[in-house]
Tab-separated table of C-alpha atoms and ligand atoms in Angstrom:
chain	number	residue	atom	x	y	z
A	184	UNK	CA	0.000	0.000	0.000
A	185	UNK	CA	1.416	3.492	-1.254
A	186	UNK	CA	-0.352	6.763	0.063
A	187	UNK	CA	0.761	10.122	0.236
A	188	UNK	CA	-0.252	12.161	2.869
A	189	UNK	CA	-1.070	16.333	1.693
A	190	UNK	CA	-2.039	18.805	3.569
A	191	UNK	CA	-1.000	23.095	4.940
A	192	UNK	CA	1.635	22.770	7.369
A	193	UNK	CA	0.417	21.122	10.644
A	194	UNK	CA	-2.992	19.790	9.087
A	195	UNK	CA	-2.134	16.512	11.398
A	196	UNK	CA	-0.520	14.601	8.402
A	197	UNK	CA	2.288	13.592	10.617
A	198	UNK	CA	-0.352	12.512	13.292
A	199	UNK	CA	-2.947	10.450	10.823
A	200	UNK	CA	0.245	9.172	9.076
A	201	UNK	CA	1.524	7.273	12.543
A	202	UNK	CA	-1.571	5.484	12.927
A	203	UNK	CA	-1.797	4.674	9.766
A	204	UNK	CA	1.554	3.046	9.463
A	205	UNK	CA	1.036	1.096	12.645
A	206	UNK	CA	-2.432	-0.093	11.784
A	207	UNK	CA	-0.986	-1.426	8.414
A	208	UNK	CA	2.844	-2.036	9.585
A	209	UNK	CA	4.149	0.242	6.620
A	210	UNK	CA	6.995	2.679	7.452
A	211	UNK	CA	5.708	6.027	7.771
A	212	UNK	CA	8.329	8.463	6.338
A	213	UNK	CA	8.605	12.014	7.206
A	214	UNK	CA	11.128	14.335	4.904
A	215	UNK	CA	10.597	16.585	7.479
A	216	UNK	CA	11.524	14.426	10.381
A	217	UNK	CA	14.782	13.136	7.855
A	218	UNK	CA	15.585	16.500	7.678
A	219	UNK	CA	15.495	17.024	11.599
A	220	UNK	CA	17.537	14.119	12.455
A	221	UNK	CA	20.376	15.517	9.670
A	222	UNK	CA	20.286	18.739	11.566
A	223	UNK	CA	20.221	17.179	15.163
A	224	UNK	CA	23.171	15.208	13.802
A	225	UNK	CA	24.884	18.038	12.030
A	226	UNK	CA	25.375	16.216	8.975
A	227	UNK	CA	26.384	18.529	5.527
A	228	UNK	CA	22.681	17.610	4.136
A	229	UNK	CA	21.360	18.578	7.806
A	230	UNK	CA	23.430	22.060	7.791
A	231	UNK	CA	22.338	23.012	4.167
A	232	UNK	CA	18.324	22.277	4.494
A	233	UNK	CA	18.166	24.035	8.397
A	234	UNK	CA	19.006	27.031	6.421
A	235	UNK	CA	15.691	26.933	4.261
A	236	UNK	CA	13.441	25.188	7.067
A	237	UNK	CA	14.005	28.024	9.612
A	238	UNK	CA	13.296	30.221	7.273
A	239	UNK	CA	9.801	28.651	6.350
A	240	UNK	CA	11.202	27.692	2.487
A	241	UNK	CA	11.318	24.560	1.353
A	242	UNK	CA	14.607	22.528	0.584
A	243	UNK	CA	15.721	22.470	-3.014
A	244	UNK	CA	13.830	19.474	-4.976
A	245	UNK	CA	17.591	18.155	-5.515
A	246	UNK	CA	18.666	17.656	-2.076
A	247	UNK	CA	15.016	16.229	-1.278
A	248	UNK	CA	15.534	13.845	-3.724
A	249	UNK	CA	18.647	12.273	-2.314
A	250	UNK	CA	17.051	12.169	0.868
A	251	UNK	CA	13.889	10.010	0.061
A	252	UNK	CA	15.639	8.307	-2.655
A	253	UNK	CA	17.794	6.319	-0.419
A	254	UNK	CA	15.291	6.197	2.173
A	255	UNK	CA	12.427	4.185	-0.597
A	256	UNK	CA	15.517	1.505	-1.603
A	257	UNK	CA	15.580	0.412	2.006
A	258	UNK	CA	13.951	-2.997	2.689
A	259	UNK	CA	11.148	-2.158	4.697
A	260	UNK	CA	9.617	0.001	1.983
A	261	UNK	CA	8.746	-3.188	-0.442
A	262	UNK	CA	5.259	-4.044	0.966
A	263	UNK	CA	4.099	0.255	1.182
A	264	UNK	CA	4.620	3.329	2.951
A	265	UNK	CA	2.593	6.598	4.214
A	266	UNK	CA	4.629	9.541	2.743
A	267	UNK	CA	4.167	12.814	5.067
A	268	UNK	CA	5.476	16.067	3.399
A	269	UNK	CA	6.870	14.458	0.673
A	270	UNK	CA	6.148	15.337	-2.708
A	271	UNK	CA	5.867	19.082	-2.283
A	272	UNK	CA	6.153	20.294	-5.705
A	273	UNK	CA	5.179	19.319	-9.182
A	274	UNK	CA	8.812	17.831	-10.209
A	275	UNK	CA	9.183	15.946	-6.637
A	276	UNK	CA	5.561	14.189	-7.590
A	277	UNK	CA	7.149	13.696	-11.106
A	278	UNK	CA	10.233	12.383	-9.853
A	279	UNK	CA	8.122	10.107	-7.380
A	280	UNK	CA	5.784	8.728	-10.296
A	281	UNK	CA	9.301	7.785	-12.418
A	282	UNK	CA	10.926	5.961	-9.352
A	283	UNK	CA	7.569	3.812	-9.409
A	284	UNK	CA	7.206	3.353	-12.875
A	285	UNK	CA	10.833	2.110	-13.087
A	286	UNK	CA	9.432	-0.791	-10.202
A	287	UNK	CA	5.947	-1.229	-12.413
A	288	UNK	CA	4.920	0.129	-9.372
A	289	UNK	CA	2.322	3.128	-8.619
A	290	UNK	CA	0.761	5.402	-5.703
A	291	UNK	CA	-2.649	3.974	-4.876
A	292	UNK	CA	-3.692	6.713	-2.251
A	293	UNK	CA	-3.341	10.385	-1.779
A	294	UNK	CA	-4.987	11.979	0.939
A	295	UNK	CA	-5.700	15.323	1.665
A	296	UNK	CA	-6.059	16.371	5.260
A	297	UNK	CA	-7.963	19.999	5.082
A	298	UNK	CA	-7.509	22.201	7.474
A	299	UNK	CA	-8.420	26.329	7.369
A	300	UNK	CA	-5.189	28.824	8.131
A	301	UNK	CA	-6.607	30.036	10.421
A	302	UNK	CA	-6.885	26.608	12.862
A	303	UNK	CA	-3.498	25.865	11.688
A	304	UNK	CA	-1.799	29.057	13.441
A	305	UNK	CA	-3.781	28.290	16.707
A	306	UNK	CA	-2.169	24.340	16.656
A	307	UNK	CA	1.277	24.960	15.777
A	308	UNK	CA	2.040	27.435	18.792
A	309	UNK	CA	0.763	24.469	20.737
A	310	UNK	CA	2.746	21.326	19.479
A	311	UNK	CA	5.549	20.111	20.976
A	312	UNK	CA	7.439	17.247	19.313
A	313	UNK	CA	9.743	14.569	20.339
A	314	UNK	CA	13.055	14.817	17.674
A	315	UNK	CA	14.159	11.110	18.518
A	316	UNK	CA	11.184	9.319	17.476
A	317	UNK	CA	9.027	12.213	15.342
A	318	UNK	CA	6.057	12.256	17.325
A	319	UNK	CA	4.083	15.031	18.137
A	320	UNK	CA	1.501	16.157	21.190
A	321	UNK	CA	-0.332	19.469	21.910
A	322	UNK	CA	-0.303	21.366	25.080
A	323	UNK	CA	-4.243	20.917	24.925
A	324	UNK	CA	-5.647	18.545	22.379
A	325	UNK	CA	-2.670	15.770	22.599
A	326	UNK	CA	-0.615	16.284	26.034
A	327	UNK	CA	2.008	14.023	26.710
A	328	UNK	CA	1.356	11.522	29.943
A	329	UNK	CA	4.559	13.299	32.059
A	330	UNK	CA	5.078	16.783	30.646
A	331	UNK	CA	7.317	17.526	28.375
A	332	UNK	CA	8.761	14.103	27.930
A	333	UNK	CA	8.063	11.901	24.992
A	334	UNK	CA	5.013	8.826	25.620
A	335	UNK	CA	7.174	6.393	23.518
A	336	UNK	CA	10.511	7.129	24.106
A	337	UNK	CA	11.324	9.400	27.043
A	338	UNK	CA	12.979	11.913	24.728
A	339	UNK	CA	12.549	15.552	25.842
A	340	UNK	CA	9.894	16.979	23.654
A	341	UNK	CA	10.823	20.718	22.029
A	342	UNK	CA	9.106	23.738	20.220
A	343	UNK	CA	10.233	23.206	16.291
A	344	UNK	CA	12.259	26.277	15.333
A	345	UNK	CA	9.983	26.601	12.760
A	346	UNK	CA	6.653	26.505	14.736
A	347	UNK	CA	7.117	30.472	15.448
A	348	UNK	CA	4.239	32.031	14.450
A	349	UNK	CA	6.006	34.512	11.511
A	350	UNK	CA	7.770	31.099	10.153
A	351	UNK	CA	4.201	29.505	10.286
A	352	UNK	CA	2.665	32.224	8.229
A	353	UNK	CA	5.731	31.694	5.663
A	354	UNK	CA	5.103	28.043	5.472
A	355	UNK	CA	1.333	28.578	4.547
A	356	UNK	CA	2.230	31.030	1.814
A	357	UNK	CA	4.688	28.613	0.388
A	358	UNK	CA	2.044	25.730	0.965
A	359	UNK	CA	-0.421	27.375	-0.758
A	360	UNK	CA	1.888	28.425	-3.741
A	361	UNK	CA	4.364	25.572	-4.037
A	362	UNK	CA	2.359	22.256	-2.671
A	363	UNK	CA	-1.609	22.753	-3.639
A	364	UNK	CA	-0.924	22.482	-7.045
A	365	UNK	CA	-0.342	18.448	-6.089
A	366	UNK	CA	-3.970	18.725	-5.243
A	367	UNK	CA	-5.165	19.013	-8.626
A	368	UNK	CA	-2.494	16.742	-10.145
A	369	UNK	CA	-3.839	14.321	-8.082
A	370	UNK	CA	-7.563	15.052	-8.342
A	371	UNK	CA	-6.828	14.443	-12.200
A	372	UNK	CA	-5.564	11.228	-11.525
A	373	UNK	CA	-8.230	9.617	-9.823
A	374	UNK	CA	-6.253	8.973	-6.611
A	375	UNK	CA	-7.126	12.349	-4.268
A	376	UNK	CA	-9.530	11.660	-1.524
A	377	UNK	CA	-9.584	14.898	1.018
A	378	UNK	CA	-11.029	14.686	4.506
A	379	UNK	CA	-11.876	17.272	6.712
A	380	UNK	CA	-9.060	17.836	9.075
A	381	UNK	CA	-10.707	20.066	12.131
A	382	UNK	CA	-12.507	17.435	13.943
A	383	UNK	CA	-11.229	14.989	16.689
A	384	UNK	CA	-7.737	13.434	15.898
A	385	UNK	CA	-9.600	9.558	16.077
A	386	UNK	CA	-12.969	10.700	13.798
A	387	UNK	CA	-10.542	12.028	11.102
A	388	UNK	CA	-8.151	8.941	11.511
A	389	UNK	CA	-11.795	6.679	10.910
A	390	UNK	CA	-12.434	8.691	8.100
A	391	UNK	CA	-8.801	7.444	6.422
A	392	UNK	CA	-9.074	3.769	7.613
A	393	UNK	CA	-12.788	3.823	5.386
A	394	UNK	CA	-11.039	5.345	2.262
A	395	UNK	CA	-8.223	2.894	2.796
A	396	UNK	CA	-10.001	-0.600	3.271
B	1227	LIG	P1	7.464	19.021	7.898
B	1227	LIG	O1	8.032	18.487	9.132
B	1227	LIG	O2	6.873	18.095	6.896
B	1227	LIG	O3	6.421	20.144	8.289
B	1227	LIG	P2	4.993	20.533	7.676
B	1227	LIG	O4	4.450	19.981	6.456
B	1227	LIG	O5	5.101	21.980	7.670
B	1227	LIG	O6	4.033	19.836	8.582
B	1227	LIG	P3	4.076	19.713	10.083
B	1227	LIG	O7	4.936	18.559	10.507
B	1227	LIG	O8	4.386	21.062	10.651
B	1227	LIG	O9	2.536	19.391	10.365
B	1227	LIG	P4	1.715	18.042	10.254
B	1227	LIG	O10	0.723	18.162	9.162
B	1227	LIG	O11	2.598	16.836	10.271
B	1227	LIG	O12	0.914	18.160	11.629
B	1227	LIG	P5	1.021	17.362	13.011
B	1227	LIG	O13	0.472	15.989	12.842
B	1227	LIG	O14	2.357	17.515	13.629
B	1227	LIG	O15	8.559	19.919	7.149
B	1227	LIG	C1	9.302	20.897	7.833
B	1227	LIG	C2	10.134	21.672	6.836
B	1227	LIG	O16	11.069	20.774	6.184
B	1227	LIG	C3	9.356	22.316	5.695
B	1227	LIG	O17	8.856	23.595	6.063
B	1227	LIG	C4	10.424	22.391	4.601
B	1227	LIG	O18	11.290	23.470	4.823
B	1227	LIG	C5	11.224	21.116	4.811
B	1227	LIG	N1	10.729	20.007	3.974
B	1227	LIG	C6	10.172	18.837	4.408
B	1227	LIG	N2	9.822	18.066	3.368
B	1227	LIG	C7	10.139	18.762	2.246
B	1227	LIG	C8	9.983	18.508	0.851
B	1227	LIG	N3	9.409	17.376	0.405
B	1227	LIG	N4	10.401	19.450	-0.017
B	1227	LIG	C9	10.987	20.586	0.411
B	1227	LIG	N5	11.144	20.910	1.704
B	1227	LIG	C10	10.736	19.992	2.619
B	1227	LIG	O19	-0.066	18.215	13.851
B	1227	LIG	C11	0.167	19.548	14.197
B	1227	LIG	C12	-0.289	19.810	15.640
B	1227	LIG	O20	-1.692	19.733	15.707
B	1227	LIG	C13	0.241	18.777	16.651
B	1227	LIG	O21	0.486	19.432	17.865
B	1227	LIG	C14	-0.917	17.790	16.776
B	1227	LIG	O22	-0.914	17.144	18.046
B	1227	LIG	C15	-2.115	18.696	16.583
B	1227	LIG	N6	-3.241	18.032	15.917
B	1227	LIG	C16	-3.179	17.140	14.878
B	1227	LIG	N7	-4.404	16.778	14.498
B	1227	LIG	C17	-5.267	17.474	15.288
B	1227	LIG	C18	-6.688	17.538	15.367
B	1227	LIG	N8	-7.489	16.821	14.544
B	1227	LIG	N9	-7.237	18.363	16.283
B	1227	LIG	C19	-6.468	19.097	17.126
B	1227	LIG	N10	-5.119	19.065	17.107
B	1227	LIG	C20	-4.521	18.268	16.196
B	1228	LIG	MG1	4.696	16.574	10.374
């Protein structure tokens, strides 16, 4: 099973994408999260993309590309995957569609998780995410059993850099110019199914599992 997950900057793909991958035991792969490990680990990939993500911008198509491209040859990717963030633009869908085509292989799911801007500034100056194992919690709707300290792995859980509310506004303008084009690309293809991304984090995550099975 191959789904992409789309949706504004912190529509809750990351969140639905988790679930999903445990319900179906797929690997759920965040470029996003790839990217924060590089920087935690201040690799020469991690130095050049913090540049771009704390400024709201995305990373360059090319150096996306050799990020997910050795992260899809890996074993566990044979039986499926959720993509979250990942493609972003036109030639990163394009460049996803060839890597499948040279397997005979193809996306069978993209979903859209909807969510207004205006609900989206409100959750992002609430997250708090864990950078060992990529989850994420809100200091309201998702809160962490011991504060500030990771449910899964005991990490310390941090504000993102980029959740500052002037970055946020910059990632939604990007979003809206550089990723929603992918909506219609998909729509055309017969693969887009959008759900409405403002109710409760389990009614939403139904809503997936019924387009899925
Ligand atoms: P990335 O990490 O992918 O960030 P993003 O797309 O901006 O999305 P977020 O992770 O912020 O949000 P989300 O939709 O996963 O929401 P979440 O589930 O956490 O990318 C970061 C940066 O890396 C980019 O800006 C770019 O620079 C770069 N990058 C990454 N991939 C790239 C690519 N392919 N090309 C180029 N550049 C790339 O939920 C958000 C919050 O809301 C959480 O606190 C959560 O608990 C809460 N929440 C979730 N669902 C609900 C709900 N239903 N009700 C109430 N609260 C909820
Ligand atoms: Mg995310």
């Amino acid at each position: 099973m191959k789904i992409v997950m789309l949706g504004a900057p912190g529509a809750g793909k990351g969140t639905q994408a988790k679930k999903i991958a445990s319900n179906f035991g797929i690997p759920h792969i965040s470029t996003g999260d790839l990217f924060r490990v590089n920087i935690k680990n201040e690799t020469a990939l991690g130095k050049k993309a913090k540049v771009y993500i704390d400024q709201g911008f995305l990373v360059p198509d090319d150096l996306v590309l050799e990020l997910i491209e050795e992260r899809l040859g890996m074993a566990d990717c044979k039986e499926g995957y959720v993509l979250d963030g990942f493609p972003r633009t036109i030639p990163q869908s394009k460049a996803l569609d060839h890597t499948l085509n040279n397997k005979n292989d193809k996306l069978e799911y993209t979903i859209e998780v909807d969510v207004p801007d205006e609900v989206i500034i409100d959750r992002m100056a609430g997250r708090r995410a864990c950078l060992s194992c990529g989850r994420t919690y809100h200091l309201e709707t998702l809160r962490p059993k011991a504060e500030g300290i990771c449910d899964f792995c005991g990490s310390f859980l941090i504000l993102r850099d980029d959740d500052k509310p002037e970055t946020v506004m910059k990632r939604l303008e990007v979003y809206h110019k550089q990723t929603q084009p992918l909506i219609d690309y998909y729509r055309e293809r017969g693969i887009l199914h959008t759900v409405d991304g403002t109710g409760e984090i389990e009614m939403i995550y139904q809503e997936i599992i019924n387009i899925l099975v």
